[in-house]
XYZ file of C-alpha atoms in Angstrom:
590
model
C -41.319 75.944 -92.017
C -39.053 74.684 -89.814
C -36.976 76.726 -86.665
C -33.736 79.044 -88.044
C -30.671 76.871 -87.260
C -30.421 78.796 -84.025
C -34.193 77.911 -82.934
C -33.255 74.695 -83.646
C -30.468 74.019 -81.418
C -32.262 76.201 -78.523
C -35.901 74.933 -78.893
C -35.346 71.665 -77.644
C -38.678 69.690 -77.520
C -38.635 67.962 -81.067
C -39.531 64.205 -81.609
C -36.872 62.866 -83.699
C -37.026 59.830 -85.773
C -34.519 58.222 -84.080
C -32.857 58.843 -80.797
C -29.322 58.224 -80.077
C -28.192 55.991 -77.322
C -26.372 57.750 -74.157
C -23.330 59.416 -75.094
C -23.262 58.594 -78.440
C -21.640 61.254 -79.875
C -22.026 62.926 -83.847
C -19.400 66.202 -83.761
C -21.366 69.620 -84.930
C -17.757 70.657 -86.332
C -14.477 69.589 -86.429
C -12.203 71.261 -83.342
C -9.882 73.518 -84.577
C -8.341 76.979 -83.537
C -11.350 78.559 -83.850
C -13.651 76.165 -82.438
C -14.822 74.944 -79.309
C -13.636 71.550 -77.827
C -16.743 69.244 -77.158
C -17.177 66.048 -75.889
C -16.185 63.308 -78.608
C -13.842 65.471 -80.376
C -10.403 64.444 -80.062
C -8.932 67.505 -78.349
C -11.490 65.882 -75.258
C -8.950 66.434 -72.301
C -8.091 62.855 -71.332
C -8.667 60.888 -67.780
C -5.181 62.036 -66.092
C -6.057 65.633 -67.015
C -9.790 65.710 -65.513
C -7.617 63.869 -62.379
C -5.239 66.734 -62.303
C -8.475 69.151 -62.295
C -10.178 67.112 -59.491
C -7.235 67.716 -56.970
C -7.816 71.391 -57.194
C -11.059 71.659 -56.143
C -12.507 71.152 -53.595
C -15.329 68.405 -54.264
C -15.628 65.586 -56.675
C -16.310 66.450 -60.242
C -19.489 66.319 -61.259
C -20.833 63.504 -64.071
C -24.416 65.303 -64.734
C -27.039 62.923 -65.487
C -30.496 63.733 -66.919
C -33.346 63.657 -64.290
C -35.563 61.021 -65.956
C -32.130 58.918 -65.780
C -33.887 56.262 -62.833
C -36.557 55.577 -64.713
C -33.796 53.742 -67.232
C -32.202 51.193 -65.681
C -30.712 49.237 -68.686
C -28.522 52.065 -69.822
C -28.281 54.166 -66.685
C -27.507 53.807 -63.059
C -29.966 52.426 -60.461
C -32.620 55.057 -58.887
C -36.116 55.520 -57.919
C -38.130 55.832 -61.067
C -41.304 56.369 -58.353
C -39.605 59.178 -56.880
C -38.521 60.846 -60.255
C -42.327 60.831 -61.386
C -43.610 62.707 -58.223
C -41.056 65.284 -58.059
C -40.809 65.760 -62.012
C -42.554 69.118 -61.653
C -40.874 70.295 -58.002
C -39.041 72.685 -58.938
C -36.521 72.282 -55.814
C -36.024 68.828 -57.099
C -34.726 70.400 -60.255
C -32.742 72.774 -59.178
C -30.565 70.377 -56.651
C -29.281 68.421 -59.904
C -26.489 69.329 -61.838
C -28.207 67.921 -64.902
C -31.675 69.301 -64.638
C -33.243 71.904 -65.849
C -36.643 73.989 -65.060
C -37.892 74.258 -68.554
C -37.220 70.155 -69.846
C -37.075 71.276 -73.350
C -33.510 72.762 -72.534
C -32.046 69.050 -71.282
C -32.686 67.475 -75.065
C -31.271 68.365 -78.020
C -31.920 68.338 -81.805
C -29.497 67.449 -84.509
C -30.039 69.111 -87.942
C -31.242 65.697 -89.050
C -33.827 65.477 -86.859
C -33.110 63.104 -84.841
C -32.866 63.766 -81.231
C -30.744 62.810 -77.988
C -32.974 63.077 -74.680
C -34.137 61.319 -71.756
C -37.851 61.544 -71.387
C -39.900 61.052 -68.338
C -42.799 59.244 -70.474
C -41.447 55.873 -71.091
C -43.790 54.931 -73.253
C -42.171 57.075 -76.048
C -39.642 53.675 -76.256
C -37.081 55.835 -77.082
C -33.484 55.324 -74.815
C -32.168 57.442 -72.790
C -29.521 59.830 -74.172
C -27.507 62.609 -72.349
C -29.201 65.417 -74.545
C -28.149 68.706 -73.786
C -26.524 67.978 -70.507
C -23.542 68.945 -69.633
C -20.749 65.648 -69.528
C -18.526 66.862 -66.923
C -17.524 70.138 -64.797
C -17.174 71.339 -61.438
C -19.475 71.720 -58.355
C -18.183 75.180 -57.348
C -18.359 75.800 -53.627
C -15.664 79.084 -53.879
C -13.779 81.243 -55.826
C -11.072 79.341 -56.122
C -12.781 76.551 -56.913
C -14.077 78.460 -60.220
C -10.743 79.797 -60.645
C -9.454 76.303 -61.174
C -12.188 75.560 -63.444
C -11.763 78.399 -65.525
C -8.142 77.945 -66.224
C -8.797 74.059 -66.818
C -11.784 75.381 -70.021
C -9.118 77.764 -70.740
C -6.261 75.601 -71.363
C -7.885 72.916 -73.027
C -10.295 75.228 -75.022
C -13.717 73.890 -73.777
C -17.463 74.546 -74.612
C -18.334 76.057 -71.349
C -21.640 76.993 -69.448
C -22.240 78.216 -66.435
C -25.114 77.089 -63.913
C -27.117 77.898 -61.156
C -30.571 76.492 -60.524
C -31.647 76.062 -63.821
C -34.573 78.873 -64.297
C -33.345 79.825 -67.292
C -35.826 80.103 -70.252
C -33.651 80.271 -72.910
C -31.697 77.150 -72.701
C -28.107 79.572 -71.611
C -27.015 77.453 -68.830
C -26.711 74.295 -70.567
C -25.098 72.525 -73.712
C -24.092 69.396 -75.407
C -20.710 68.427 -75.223
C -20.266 70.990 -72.618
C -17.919 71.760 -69.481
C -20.283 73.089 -66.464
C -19.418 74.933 -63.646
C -22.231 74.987 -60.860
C -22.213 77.106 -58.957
C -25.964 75.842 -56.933
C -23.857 75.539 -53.689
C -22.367 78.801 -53.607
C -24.483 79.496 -50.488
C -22.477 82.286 -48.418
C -24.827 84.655 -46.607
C -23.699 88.345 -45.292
C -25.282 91.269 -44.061
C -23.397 94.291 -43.279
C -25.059 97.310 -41.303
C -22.551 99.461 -43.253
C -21.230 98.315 -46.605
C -18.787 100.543 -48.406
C -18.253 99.317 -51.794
C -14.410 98.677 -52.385
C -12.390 101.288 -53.283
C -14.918 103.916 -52.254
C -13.524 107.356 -50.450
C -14.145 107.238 -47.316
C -16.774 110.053 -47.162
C -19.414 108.011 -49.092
C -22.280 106.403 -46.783
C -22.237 102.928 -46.296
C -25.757 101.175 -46.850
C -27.462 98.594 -45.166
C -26.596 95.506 -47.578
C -26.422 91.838 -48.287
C -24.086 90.001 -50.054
C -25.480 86.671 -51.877
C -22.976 83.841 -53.224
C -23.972 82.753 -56.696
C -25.969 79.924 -55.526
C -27.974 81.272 -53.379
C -31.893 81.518 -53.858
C -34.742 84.188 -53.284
C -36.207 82.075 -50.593
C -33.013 81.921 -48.740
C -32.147 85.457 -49.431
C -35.680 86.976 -48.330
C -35.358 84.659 -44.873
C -31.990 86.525 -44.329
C -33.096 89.991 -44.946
C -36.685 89.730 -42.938
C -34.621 88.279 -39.694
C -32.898 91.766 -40.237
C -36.560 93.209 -40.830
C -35.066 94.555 -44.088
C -36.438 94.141 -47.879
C -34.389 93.557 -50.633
C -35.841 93.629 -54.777
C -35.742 90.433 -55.618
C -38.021 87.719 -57.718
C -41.078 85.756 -57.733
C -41.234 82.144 -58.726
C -42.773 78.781 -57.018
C -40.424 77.615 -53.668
C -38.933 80.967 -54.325
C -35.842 78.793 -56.347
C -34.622 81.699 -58.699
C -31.406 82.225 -57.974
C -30.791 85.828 -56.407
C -26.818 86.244 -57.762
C -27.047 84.793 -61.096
C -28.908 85.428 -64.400
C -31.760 86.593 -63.232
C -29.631 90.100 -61.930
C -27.260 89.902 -65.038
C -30.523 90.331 -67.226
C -32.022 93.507 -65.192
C -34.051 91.761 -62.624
C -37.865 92.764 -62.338
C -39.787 92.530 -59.059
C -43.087 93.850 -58.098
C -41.347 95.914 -55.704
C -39.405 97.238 -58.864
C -42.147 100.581 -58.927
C -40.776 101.282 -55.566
C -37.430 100.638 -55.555
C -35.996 99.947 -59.278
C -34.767 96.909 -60.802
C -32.499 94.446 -59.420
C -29.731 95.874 -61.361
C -30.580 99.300 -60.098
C -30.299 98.221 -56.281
C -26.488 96.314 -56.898
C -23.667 97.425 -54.825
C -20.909 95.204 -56.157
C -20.143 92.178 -57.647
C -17.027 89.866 -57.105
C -16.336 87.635 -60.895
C -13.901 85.268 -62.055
C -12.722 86.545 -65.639
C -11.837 83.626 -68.457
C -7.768 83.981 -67.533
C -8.761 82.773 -63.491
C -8.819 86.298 -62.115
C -11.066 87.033 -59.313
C -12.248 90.854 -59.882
C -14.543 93.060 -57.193
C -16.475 95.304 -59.891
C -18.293 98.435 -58.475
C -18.423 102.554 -59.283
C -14.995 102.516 -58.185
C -13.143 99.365 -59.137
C -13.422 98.141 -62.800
C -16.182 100.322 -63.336
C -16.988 99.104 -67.215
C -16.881 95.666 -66.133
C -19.632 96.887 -63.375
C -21.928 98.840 -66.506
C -22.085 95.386 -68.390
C -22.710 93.448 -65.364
C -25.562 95.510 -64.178
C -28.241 94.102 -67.223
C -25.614 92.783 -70.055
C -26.693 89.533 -69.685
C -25.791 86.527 -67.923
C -22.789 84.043 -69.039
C -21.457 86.682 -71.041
C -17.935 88.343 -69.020
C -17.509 85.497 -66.258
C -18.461 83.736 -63.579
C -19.753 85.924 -60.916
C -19.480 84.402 -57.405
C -21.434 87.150 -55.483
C -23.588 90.634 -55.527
C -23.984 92.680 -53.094
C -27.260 94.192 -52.729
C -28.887 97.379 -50.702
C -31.840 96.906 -48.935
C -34.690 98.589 -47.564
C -37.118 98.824 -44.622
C -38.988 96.327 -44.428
C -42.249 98.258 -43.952
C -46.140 97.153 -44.216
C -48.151 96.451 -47.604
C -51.506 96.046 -49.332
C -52.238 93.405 -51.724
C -54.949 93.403 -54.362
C -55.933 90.557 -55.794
C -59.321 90.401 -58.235
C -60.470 87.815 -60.864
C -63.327 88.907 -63.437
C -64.163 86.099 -65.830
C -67.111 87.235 -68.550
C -70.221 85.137 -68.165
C -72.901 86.124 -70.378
C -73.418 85.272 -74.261
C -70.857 88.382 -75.508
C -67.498 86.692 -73.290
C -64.970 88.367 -76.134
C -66.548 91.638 -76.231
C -66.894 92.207 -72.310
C -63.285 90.507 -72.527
C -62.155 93.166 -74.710
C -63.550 95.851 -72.553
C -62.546 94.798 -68.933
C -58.588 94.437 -70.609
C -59.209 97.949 -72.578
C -59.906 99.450 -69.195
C -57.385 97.858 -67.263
C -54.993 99.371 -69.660
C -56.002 102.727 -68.790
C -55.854 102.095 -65.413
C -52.817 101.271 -65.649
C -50.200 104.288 -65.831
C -52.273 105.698 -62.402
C -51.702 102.261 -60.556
C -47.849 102.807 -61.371
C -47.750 106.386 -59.823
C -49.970 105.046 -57.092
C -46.667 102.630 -56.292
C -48.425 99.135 -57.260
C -46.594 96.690 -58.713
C -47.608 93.425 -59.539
C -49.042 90.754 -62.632
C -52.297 90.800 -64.539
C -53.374 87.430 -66.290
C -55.672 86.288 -69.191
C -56.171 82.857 -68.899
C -58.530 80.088 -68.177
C -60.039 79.933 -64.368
C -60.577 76.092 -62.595
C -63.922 75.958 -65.058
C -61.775 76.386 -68.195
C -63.594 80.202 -68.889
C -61.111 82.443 -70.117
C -60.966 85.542 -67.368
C -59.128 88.502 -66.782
C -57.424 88.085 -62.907
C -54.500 90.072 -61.497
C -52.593 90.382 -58.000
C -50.503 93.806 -57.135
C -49.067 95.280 -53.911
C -48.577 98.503 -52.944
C -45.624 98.721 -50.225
C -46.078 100.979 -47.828
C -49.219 101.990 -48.835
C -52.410 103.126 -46.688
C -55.298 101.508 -47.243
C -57.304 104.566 -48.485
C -54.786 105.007 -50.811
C -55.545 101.207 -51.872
C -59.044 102.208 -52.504
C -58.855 105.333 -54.311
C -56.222 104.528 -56.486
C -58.210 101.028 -57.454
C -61.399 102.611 -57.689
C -61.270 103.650 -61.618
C -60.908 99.809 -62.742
C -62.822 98.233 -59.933
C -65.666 100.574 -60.685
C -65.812 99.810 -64.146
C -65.794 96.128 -63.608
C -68.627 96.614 -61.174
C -70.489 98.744 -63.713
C -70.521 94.891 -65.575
C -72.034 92.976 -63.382
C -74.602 91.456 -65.065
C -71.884 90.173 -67.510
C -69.413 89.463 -65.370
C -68.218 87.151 -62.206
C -65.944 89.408 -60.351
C -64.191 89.013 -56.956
C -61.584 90.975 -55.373
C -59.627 91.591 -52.509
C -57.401 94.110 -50.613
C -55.628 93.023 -47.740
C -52.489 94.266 -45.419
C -49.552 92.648 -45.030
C -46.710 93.402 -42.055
C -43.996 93.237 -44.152
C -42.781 91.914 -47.661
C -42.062 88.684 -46.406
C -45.597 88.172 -44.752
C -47.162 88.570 -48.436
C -44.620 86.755 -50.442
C -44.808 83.425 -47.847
C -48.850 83.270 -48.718
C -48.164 84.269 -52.027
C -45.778 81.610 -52.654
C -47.870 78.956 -51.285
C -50.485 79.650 -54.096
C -48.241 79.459 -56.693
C -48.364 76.817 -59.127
C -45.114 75.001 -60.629
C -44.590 74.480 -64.392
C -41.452 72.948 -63.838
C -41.099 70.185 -66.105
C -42.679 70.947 -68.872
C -41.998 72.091 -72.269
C -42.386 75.208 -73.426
C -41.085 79.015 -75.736
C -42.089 82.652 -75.050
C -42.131 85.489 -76.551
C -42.426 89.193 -74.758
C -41.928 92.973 -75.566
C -41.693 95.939 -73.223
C -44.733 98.511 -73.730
C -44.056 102.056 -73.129
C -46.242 104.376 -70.758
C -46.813 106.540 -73.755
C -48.229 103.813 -76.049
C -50.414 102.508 -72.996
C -51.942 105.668 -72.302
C -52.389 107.167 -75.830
C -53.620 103.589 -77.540
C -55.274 101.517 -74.973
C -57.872 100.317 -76.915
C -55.340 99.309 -79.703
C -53.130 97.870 -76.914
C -55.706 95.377 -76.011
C -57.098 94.007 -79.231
C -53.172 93.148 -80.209
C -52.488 91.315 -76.428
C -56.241 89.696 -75.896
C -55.300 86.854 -78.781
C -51.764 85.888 -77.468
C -51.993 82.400 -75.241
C -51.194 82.526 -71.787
C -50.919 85.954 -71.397
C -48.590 88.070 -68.266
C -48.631 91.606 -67.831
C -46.220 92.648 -65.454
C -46.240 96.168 -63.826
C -42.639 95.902 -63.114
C -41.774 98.882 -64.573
C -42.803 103.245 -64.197
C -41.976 104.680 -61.068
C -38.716 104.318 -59.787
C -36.867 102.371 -62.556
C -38.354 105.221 -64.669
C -36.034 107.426 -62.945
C -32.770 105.839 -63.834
C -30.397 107.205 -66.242
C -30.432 105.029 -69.199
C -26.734 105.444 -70.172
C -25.424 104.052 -66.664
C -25.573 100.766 -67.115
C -25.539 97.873 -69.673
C -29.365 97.509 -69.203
C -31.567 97.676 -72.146
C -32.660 101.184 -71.820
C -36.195 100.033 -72.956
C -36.770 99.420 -69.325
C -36.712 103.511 -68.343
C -40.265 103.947 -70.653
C -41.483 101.012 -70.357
C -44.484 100.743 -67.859
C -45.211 96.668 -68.875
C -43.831 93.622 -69.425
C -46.063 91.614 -71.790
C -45.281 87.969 -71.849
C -47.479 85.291 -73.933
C -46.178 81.593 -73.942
C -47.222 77.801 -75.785
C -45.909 74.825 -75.031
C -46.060 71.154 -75.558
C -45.748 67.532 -74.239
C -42.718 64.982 -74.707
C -43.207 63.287 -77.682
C -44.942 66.013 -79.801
C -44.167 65.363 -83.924
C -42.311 67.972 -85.679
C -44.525 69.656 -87.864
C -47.169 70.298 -84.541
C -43.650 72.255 -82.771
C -42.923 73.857 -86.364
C -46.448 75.620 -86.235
C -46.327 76.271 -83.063
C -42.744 78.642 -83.227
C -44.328 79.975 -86.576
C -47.491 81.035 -84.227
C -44.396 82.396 -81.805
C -43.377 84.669 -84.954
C -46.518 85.907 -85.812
C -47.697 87.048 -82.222
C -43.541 88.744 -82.085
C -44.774 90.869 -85.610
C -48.108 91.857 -83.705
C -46.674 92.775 -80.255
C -43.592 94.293 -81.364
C -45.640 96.494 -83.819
C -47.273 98.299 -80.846
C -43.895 99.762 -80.071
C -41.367 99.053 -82.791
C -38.547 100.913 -81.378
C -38.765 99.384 -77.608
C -37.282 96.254 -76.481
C -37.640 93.039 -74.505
C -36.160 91.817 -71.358
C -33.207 89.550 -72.125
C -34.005 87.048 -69.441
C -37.933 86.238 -70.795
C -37.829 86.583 -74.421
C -38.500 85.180 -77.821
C -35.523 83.008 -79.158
C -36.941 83.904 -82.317
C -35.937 87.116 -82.520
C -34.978 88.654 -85.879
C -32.585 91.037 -84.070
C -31.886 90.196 -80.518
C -29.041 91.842 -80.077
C -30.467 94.998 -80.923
C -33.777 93.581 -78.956
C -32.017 93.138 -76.031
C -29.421 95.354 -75.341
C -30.425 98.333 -77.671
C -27.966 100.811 -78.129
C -25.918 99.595 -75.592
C -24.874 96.541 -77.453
C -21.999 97.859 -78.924
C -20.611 99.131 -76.152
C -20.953 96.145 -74.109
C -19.240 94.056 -76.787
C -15.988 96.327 -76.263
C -16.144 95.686 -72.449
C -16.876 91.911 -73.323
C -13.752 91.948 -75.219
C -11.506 93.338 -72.384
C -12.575 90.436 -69.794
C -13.542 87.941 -72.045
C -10.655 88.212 -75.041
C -10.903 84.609 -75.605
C -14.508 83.993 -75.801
C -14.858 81.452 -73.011
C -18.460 82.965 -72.255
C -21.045 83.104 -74.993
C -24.354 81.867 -74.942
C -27.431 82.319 -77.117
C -28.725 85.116 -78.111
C -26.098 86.830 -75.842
C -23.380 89.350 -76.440
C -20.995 87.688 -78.857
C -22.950 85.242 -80.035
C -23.304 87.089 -83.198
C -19.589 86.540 -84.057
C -20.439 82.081 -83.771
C -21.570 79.615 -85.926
C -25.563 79.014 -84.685
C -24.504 75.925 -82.246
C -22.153 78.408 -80.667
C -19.362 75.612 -80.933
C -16.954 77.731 -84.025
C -16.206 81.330 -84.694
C -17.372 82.589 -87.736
């Protein structure tokens, strides 16, 4: 069986019998009134308009290439092909192109013939270089008014548009064929303020300690800022710390293993500033355009404008323990002890979240290939007896397995946030690059606690497993109903992620099975906790309902707001609110 028409312009790894040469253009739909302007159609603005365009801003338009481009040379400009080999997987690398993307499935791109346009990094495939699901043209945004004039240009001449930071974006929603990008990577402006009063705010409530990020800038840069300040902020987790910290990864909720302590990313926002599809720069907070703020605040990213900055509260930035183990089975019965050390980590599970940990537990392969159950938490301002005690019930149970089991583990303190997230992110390793799909579902407390044997039969057979204890605690404590946020997230206590992938090059049938394996493992998790949700930002693109997945009860609501900012439907993207009212390559209404 073969990907649903959305899966198959979203899941872009295929091997197509024949790829099309760079820029070669075949039209998913006439442009009309109701559809989308793309590259090739004939409503293409012409030369003197993108000139026009180009004296408004403030730097050069962009011509986004792919990043295996240099390795090309007959059909694209001159570059290091050396170069582009080393850094494939450097995420940094990726994120400082306007045509690159973390995940490289998302730069290709499928037509329903099979055939595909892309620009692979293995040569050897002899297939040429095409421009995929890059972006043609757009804008490299270095202010509001720089995305003001970009916005009015899409608007006026009706364009496919997408809107870009770094690229860490697993579902393909920053990029697409044919499409007008606005980047937004440079956005870099940096302020703290000892005592920010959102605007419009009386007078009489408290300003907070607070930082306000442009669009492009990115957790590493944001944690440096806050720690010279010897302040914390909730923020993410990802190799050379490259996420951005004002884009999608806020407009989706936001998880951090400081989340336990002090809620989500959306539940720390002050304010956001966002250019609306008619070139209107709006400040949305509790006091000024306060719907706009509820859909901001978890409704998804590319969905009611470009936002140009968030302002964020922030915390002390106090001491914390990390806990890191590893227990890989090593006598004769590896599933069974398997089994049990994941059973019991599931109960131990709702008292590390009222403990205040926070952190990621992994099944996967260790350096020998032996499939092992490791994890690494923190608690944040945690003593270390506290560390101990609250540990004890799992690490004693592993202990109890000795003769079955290699285990190692660790606690150690940390002076601040920043002190734990610099080793951390030395250790990580990048799968930037590659090619892969998800799928994930948020697990309430109730179900962990009251089935955890269940639990872990249904999560030990998923691939590249992720539990994240992102949840409980203080984003527990949130009222659903005040924010666009799936409210999933207030009973949830995990995160469960599993994930497959595949090299450049892999036939059709192979990527088929694998997305049907993506479906099957969806029916299994979801069926722990039917009426839950996932998190919008690390999902299935497979979903049967993702609207309803996503956004839960909330999706209507945030479809009305949508409609006040966005009345022309500049913003969609898949999956997204309003995506349900386009044809499947989001180009035509429906």
């Amino acid at each position: 069986m073969h990907p649903t028409p959305a899966g198959r312009f979203l899941l872009l790894g295929f091997f197509g019998l024949l790829a099309l040469p760079y820029f070669s253009v075949v039209t998913i739909a006439d442009s009309g009134s109701n559809c989308r302007c793309i590259f090739g159609d004939s409503c293409w603005p012409s030369a003197s308009d993108f000139s026009k365009l180009a004296k408004q801003v403030s730097q050069p338009l962009l011509k986004p290439l792919p990043p295996a481009s240099p390795c090309y040379p007959l059909s694209r400009p001159s570059g290091d092909c050396e170069a582009t080999k080393r850094l494939w997987t450097d995420p940094s690398w990726r994120a400082n192109q306007s045509g690159a993307m973390q995940s490289a499935n998302f730069e290709t791109f499928v037509f329903g013939n099979d055939t595909t346009s892309a620009c692979f990094i293995n040569t050897t495939l002899a297939i040429p270089c095409g421009q995929g699901s890059v972006p043609v043209v757009g804008i490299d945004a270095r202010n509001d008014a720089d995305v003001q004039a970009a916005v009015k240009f899409a608007a006026a001449h009706n364009l496919r548009v997408v809107v870009k930071g770094n690229g860490h974006d697993l579902s393909g929603r920053s990029t697409a064929r044919g499409s007008f990008v606005i980047w937004t990577h440079h956005m870099k402006n940096i302020t703290f303020d000892a005592l920010f009063t959102p605007t419009g705010a009386p007078r009489s409530e408290a300003g907070a300690q607070a930082i306000t990020l442009g669009a492009g800038v990115q957790w590493q840069e944001a944690y440096d800022a806050v720690n010279a300040r010897s302040r914390v902020l909730v923020g993410g987790l990802s190799p050379g710390g490259t996420v951005g910290a004002a884009g999608g990864w806020v407009l989706g909720g936001g998880h951090s293993v400081l989340s336990p302590t002090f809620g989500l990313g959306v539940d720390n926002v002050l304010q956001f500033t966002v250019v609306t599809s008619n070139g209107t720069r709006l400040t949305a907070n509790m006091h000024r355009n306060p719907d706009l703020f509820f859909a901001l605040r978890g409704g998804g990213g590319g969905t009611y404008g470009v936002v140009t900055s968030v302002t964020y509260k922030t915390h002390p930035n106090l001491p914390l323990i990390s806990a890191v183990f590893s227990a890989t089975p090593s006598g004769s019965q590896t599933s069974g002890v398997l089994q049990t050390l994941l059973t019991d980590l599931m109960k131990a599970m709702p008292g590390l979240s009222d403990a205040g940990w926070g952190g990621t537990a992994f099944v996967a392969p260790d350096a020998t290939g032996n499939v092992g159950l490791s994890g690494s938490f923190v608690l944040f301002n945690g003593t270390m007896a506290r560390a101990n005690q609250s540990t004890s019930p799992f690490f004693s149970t592993v202990t109890s397995l000795a003769s079955e089991v290699t285990f190692t583990t660790s606690l150690t303190p940390f002076d601040s946030f920043h002190a734990w997230y610099t080793a951390m992110s030395a250790q990580e390793a990048s799968v930037a690059g590659t090619n892969g799909a998800l799928g994930s579902w948020l697990l309430p407390r109730d179900v962990i606690e009251n089935h955890s044997e269940h639990v872990a039969e249904t999560l030990l057979p998923l691939t590249g497993l992720v539990m994240g204890l992102y949840a409980g605690g203080a984003v527990a404590q949130v009222d659903p109903d005040t924010m666009g946020l799936n409210p999933a997230w207030r009973t949830a206590l995990l995160h469960t992620i599993f994930a497959t992938g595949w090299v450049e090059g892999t036939p059709v049938n192979v990527i088929d099975g694998l997305f049907d394996q993506v479906r099957q493992n969806m029916t299994a998790l979801r069926s722990l906790a039917p009426d839950s949700g996932a998190y919008f930002n690390e999902a299935s693109l497979v979903e049967p309902d993702p609207l309803k997945a996503f956004f839960g009860d909330h999706r209507a609501t945030l479809k009305a707001i949508k409609h006040i900012y966005d009345p022309i439907d500049m913003f969609v993207v898949p999956e997204g609110i309003g995506s349900d009212d386009f044809d499947d390559a989001l180009i035509c209404k429906l």
